Coordinates of C-alpha atoms in Angstrom, one line a residue:
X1 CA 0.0 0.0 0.0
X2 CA 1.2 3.4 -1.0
X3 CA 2.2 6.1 1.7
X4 CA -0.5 8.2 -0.1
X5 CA -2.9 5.6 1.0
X6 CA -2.1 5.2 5.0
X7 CA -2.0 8.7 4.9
X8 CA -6.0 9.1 3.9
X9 CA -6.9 5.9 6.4
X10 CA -4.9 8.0 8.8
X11 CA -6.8 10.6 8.2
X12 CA -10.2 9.3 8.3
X13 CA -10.1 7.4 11.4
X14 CA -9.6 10.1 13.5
X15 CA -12.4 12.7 11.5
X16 CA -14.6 9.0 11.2
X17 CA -14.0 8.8 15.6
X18 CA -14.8 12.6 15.7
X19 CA -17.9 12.0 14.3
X20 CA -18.9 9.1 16.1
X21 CA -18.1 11.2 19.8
X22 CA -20.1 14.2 18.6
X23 CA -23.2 11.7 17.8
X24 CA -23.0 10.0 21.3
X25 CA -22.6 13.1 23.4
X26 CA -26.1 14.7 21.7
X27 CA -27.5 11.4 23.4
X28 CA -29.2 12.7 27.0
X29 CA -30.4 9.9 28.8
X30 CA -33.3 11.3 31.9
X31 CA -32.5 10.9 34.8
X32 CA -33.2 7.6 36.7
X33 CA -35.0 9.8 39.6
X34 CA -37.2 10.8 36.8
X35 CA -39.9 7.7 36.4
X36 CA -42.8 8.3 34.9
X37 CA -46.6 7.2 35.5
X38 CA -49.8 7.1 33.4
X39 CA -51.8 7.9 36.4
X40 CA -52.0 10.4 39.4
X41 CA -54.3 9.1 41.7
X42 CA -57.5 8.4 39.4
X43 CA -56.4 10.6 36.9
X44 CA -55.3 10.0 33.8
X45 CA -51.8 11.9 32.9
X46 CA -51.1 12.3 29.4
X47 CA -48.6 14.7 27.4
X48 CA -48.1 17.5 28.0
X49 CA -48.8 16.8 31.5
X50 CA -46.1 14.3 34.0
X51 CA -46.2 13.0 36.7
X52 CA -42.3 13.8 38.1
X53 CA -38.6 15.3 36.1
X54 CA -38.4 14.7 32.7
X55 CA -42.2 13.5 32.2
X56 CA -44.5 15.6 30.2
X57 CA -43.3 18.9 28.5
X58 CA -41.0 21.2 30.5
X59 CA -43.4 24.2 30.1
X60 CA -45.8 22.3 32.1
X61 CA -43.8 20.8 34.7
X62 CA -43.6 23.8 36.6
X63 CA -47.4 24.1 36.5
X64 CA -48.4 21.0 37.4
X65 CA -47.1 18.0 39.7
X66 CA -48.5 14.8 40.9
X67 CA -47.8 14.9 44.7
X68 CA -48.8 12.1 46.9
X69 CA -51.4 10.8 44.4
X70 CA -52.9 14.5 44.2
X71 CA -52.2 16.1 40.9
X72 CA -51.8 19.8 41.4
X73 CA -51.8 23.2 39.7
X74 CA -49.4 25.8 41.1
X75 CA -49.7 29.3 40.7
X76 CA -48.3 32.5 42.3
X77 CA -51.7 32.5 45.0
X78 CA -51.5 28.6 46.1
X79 CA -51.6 25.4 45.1
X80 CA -54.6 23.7 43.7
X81 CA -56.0 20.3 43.1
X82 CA -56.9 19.3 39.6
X83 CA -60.3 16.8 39.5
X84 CA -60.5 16.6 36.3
X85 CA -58.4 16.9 32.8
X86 CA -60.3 16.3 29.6
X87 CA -57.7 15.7 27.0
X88 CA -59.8 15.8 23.3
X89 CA -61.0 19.6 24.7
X90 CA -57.5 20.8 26.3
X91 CA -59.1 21.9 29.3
X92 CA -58.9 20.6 33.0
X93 CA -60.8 21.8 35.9
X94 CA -58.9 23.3 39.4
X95 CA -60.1 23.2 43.0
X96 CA -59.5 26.1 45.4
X97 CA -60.1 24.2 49.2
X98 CA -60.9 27.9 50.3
X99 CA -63.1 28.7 47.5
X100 CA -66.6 28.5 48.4
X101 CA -69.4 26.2 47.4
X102 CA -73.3 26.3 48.3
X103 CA -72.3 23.6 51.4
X104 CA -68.8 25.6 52.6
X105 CA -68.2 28.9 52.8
X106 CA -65.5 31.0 54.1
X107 CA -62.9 33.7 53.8
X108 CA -61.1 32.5 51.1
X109 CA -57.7 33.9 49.0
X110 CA -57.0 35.5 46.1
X111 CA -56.6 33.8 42.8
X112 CA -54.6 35.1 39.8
X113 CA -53.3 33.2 36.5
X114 CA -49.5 33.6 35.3
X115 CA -49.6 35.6 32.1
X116 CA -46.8 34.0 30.5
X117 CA -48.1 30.6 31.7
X118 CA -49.7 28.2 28.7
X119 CA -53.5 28.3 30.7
X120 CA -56.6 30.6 30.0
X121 CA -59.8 30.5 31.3
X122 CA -62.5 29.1 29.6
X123 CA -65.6 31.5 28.6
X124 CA -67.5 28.5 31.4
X125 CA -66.4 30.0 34.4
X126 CA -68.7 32.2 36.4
X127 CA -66.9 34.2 39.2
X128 CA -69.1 35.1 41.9
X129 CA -67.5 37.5 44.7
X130 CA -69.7 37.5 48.7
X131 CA -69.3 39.6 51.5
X132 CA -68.2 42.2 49.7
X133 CA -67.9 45.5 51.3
X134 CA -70.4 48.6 49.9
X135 CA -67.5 50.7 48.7
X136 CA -65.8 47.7 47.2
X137 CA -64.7 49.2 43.7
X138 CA -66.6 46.1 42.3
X139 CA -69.5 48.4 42.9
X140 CA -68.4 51.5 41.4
X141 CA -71.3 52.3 38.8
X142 CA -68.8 53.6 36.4
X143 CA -66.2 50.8 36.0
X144 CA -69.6 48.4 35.2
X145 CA -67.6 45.4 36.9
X146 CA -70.7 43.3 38.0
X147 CA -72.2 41.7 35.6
X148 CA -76.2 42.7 36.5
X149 CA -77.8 40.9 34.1
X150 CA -76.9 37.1 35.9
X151 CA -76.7 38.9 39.3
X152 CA -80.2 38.1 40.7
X153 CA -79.9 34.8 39.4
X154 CA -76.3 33.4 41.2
X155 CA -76.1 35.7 44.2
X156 CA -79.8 34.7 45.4
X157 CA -79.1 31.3 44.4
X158 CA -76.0 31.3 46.6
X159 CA -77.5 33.2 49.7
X160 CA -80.0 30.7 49.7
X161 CA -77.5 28.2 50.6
X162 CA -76.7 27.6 54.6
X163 CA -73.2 27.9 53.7
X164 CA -73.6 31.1 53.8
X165 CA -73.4 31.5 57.2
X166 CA -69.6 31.1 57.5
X167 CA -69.1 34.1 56.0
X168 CA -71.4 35.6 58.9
X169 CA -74.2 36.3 56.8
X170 CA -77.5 35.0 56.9
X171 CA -79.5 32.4 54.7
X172 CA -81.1 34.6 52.3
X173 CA -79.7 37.7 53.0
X174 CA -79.7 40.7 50.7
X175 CA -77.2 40.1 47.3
X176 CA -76.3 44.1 47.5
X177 CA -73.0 42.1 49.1
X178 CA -72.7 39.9 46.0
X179 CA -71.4 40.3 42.7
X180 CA -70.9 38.6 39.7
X181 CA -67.6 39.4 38.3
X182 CA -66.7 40.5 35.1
X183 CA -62.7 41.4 35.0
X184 CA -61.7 43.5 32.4
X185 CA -58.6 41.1 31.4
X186 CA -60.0 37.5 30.7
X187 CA -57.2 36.3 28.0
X188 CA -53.8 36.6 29.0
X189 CA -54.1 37.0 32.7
X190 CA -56.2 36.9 35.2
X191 CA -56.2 38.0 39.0
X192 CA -58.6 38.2 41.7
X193 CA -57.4 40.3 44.7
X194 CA -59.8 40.2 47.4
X195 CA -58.7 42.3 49.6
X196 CA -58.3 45.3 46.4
X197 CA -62.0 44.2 45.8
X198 CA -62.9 44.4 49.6
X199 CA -64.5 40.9 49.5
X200 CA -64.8 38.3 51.8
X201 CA -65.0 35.4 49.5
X202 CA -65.7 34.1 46.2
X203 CA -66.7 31.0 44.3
X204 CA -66.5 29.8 40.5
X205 CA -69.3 28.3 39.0
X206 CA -68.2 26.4 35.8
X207 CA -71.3 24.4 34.9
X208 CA -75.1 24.5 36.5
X209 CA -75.4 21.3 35.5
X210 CA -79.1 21.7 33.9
X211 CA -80.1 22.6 37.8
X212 CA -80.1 26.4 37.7
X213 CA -82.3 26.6 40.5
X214 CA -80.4 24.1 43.0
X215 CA -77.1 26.0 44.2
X216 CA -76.3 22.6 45.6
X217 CA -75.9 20.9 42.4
X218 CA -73.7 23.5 41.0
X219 CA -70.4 22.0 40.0
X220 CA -67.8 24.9 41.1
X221 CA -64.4 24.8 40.4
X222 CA -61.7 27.1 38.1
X223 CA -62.3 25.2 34.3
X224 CA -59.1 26.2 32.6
X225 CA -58.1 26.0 29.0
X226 CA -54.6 24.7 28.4
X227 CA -52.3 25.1 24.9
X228 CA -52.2 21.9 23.1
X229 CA -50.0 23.2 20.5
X230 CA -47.0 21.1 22.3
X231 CA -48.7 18.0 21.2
X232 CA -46.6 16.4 18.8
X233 CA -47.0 13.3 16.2
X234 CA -44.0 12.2 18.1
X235 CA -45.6 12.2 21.2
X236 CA -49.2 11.3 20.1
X237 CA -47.3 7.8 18.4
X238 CA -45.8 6.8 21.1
X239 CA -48.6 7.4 23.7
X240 CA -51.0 5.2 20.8
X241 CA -48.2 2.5 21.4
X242 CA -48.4 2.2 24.7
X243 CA -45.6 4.6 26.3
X244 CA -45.2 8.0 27.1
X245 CA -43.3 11.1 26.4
X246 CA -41.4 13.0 27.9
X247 CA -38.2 15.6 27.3
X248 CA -34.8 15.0 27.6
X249 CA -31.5 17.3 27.0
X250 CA -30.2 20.8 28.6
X251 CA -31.5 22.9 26.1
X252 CA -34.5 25.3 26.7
X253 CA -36.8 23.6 24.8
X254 CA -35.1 19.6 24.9
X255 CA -36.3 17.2 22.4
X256 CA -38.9 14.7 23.1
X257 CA -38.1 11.2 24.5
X258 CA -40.7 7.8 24.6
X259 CA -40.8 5.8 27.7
X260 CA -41.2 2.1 27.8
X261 CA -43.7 1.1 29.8
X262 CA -42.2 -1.1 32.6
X263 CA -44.1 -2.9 36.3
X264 CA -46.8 -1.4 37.8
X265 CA -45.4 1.4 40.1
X266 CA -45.9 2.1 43.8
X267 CA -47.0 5.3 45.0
X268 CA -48.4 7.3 41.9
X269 CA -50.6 4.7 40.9
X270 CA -50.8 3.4 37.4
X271 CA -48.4 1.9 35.1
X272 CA -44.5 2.9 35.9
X273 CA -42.2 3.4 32.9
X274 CA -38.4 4.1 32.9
X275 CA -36.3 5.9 31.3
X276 CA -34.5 5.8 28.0
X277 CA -32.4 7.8 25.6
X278 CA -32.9 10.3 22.4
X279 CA -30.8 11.8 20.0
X280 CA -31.4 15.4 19.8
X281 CA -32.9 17.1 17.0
X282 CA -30.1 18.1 15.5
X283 CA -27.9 15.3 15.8
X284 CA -29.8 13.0 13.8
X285 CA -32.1 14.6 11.6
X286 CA -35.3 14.4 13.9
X287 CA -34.8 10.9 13.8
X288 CA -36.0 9.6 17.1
X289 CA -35.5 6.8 18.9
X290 CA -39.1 5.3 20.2
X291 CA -39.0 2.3 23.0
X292 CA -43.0 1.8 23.6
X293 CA -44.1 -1.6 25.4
X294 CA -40.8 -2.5 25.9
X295 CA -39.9 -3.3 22.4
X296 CA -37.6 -0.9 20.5

């Protein structure tokens, strides 16, 4: 063999090992503290959502949590439960424990949605505000915050109710104390500062159920409206396959990752599934690496 020739083998080995290292160190394996779980509890959890690091979409993750079989939505007032998500609609529906219902009420916090965060509310939700002092600026005829054409409606409706009493009014007492909100930013952002409004309280009222005219069949709760646009084919292939998906990488934005579905986990509930590795997006030409059911 010609010097000419060991000198191009020579040359392509290294350049050929090069390119091999710079392949396998764009592999970011999740952490093994990172398992995953298809349920929280009783509730489904599907992507975007996860149950723990690594699971779900990182813009989420920060949102929402499954602790101790509760899952739970975080935002700058409290913590909330989540009793419901329904996945074909994008919404889910939150659960204030000071919030008051027709059975419970009492002097409850504020609630405000993150403006940056990927939630709305949904045009479903009917804020109610009680106790509210007479020169609350709720009341103020020239900011037209009270919505006075559902006003007789909900605040009698929810007067009636012996709850009311834990708020130290009595059953059936005047609604000049009551107002159904209207705030004048419903898109982006959304805060309700009680003590600003001079209210005791407040309830949601996302559905009346077809029983308009039984407060105690109201179904109350925060329904929120979450952005779907992170669902991938990526993600919605391997979740049809049995696994789930999750993210993976340092980046900002990491590239998705399937997880093989392993033994039934302890603790979360549900099936457990482990964690495996991905190329990222750029190392391999959004080629990924899918591991649903155990089989690769």
């Amino acid at each position: 063999m010609s010097s000419a020739s060991d000198a191009w083998i020579f040359f392509y080995i290294p350049l050929f090992l090069s390119l091999l290292f710079s392949i396998s160190t764009a592999v970011h394996p999740i952490s093994q503290n990172g398992t995953c779980y298809d349920t929280c509890g009783t509730i489904p959890v599907k992507f975007p959502f996860g149950t723990g690091f690594g699971c779900g979409h990182p813009e989420f993750a920060r949102y929402v949590r499954c602790n101790s079989g509760a899952l739970e939505f975080s935002t700058g007032t409290g913590i909330y439960t989540i009793s419901s998500i329904d996945y074909p609609s994008n919404t889910l529906i939150v659960e204030d424990p000071l919030m008051s219902t027709c059975s419970s009420m009492q002097n409850s916090g504020s609630f405000s949605l993150d403006r940056a965060s990927p939630f709305t509310l949904t045009g479903d939700n009917i804020f109610v505000l009680l106790g509210c002092s007479t020169t609350s600026p709720v009341f103020d005829p020239n900011e037209d915050l009270c919505d006075r054409g559902s006003v007789t409606r909900v605040c009698r409706g929810l007067y009636s109710c012996k709850g009311v009493s834990g708020i130290g009014l009595p059953q059936n007492a005047p609604i000049a104390t009551c107002c159904v909100y209207e705030s004048p930013i419903q898109l982006a952002g959304y805060t309700l500062d009680l003590p600003k409004l001079q209210c005791s309280s407040y309830t949601s009222v996302y559905s009346f159920g077809g029983n308009e005219g039984d407060p105690m069949k109201w179904k109350f709760g925060i329904s929120l409206q979450y952005n779907g646009s992170y669902y991938s084919n990526i993600c919605k292939d391997c979740e049809t396959s049995g696994g789930l998906c999750g993210f993976a990488g340092m980046g900002r934005i990491p590239p998705p990752v399937a997880l093989d579905k392993g033994m039934p986990g302890a603790g979360q509930g549900g099936q457990k599934f482990k964690s495996t590795s991905v190329m990222t997006e750029d190392a391999f030409k959004s080629v990924w690496t899918r591991i649903a059911n155990g089989n690769s």
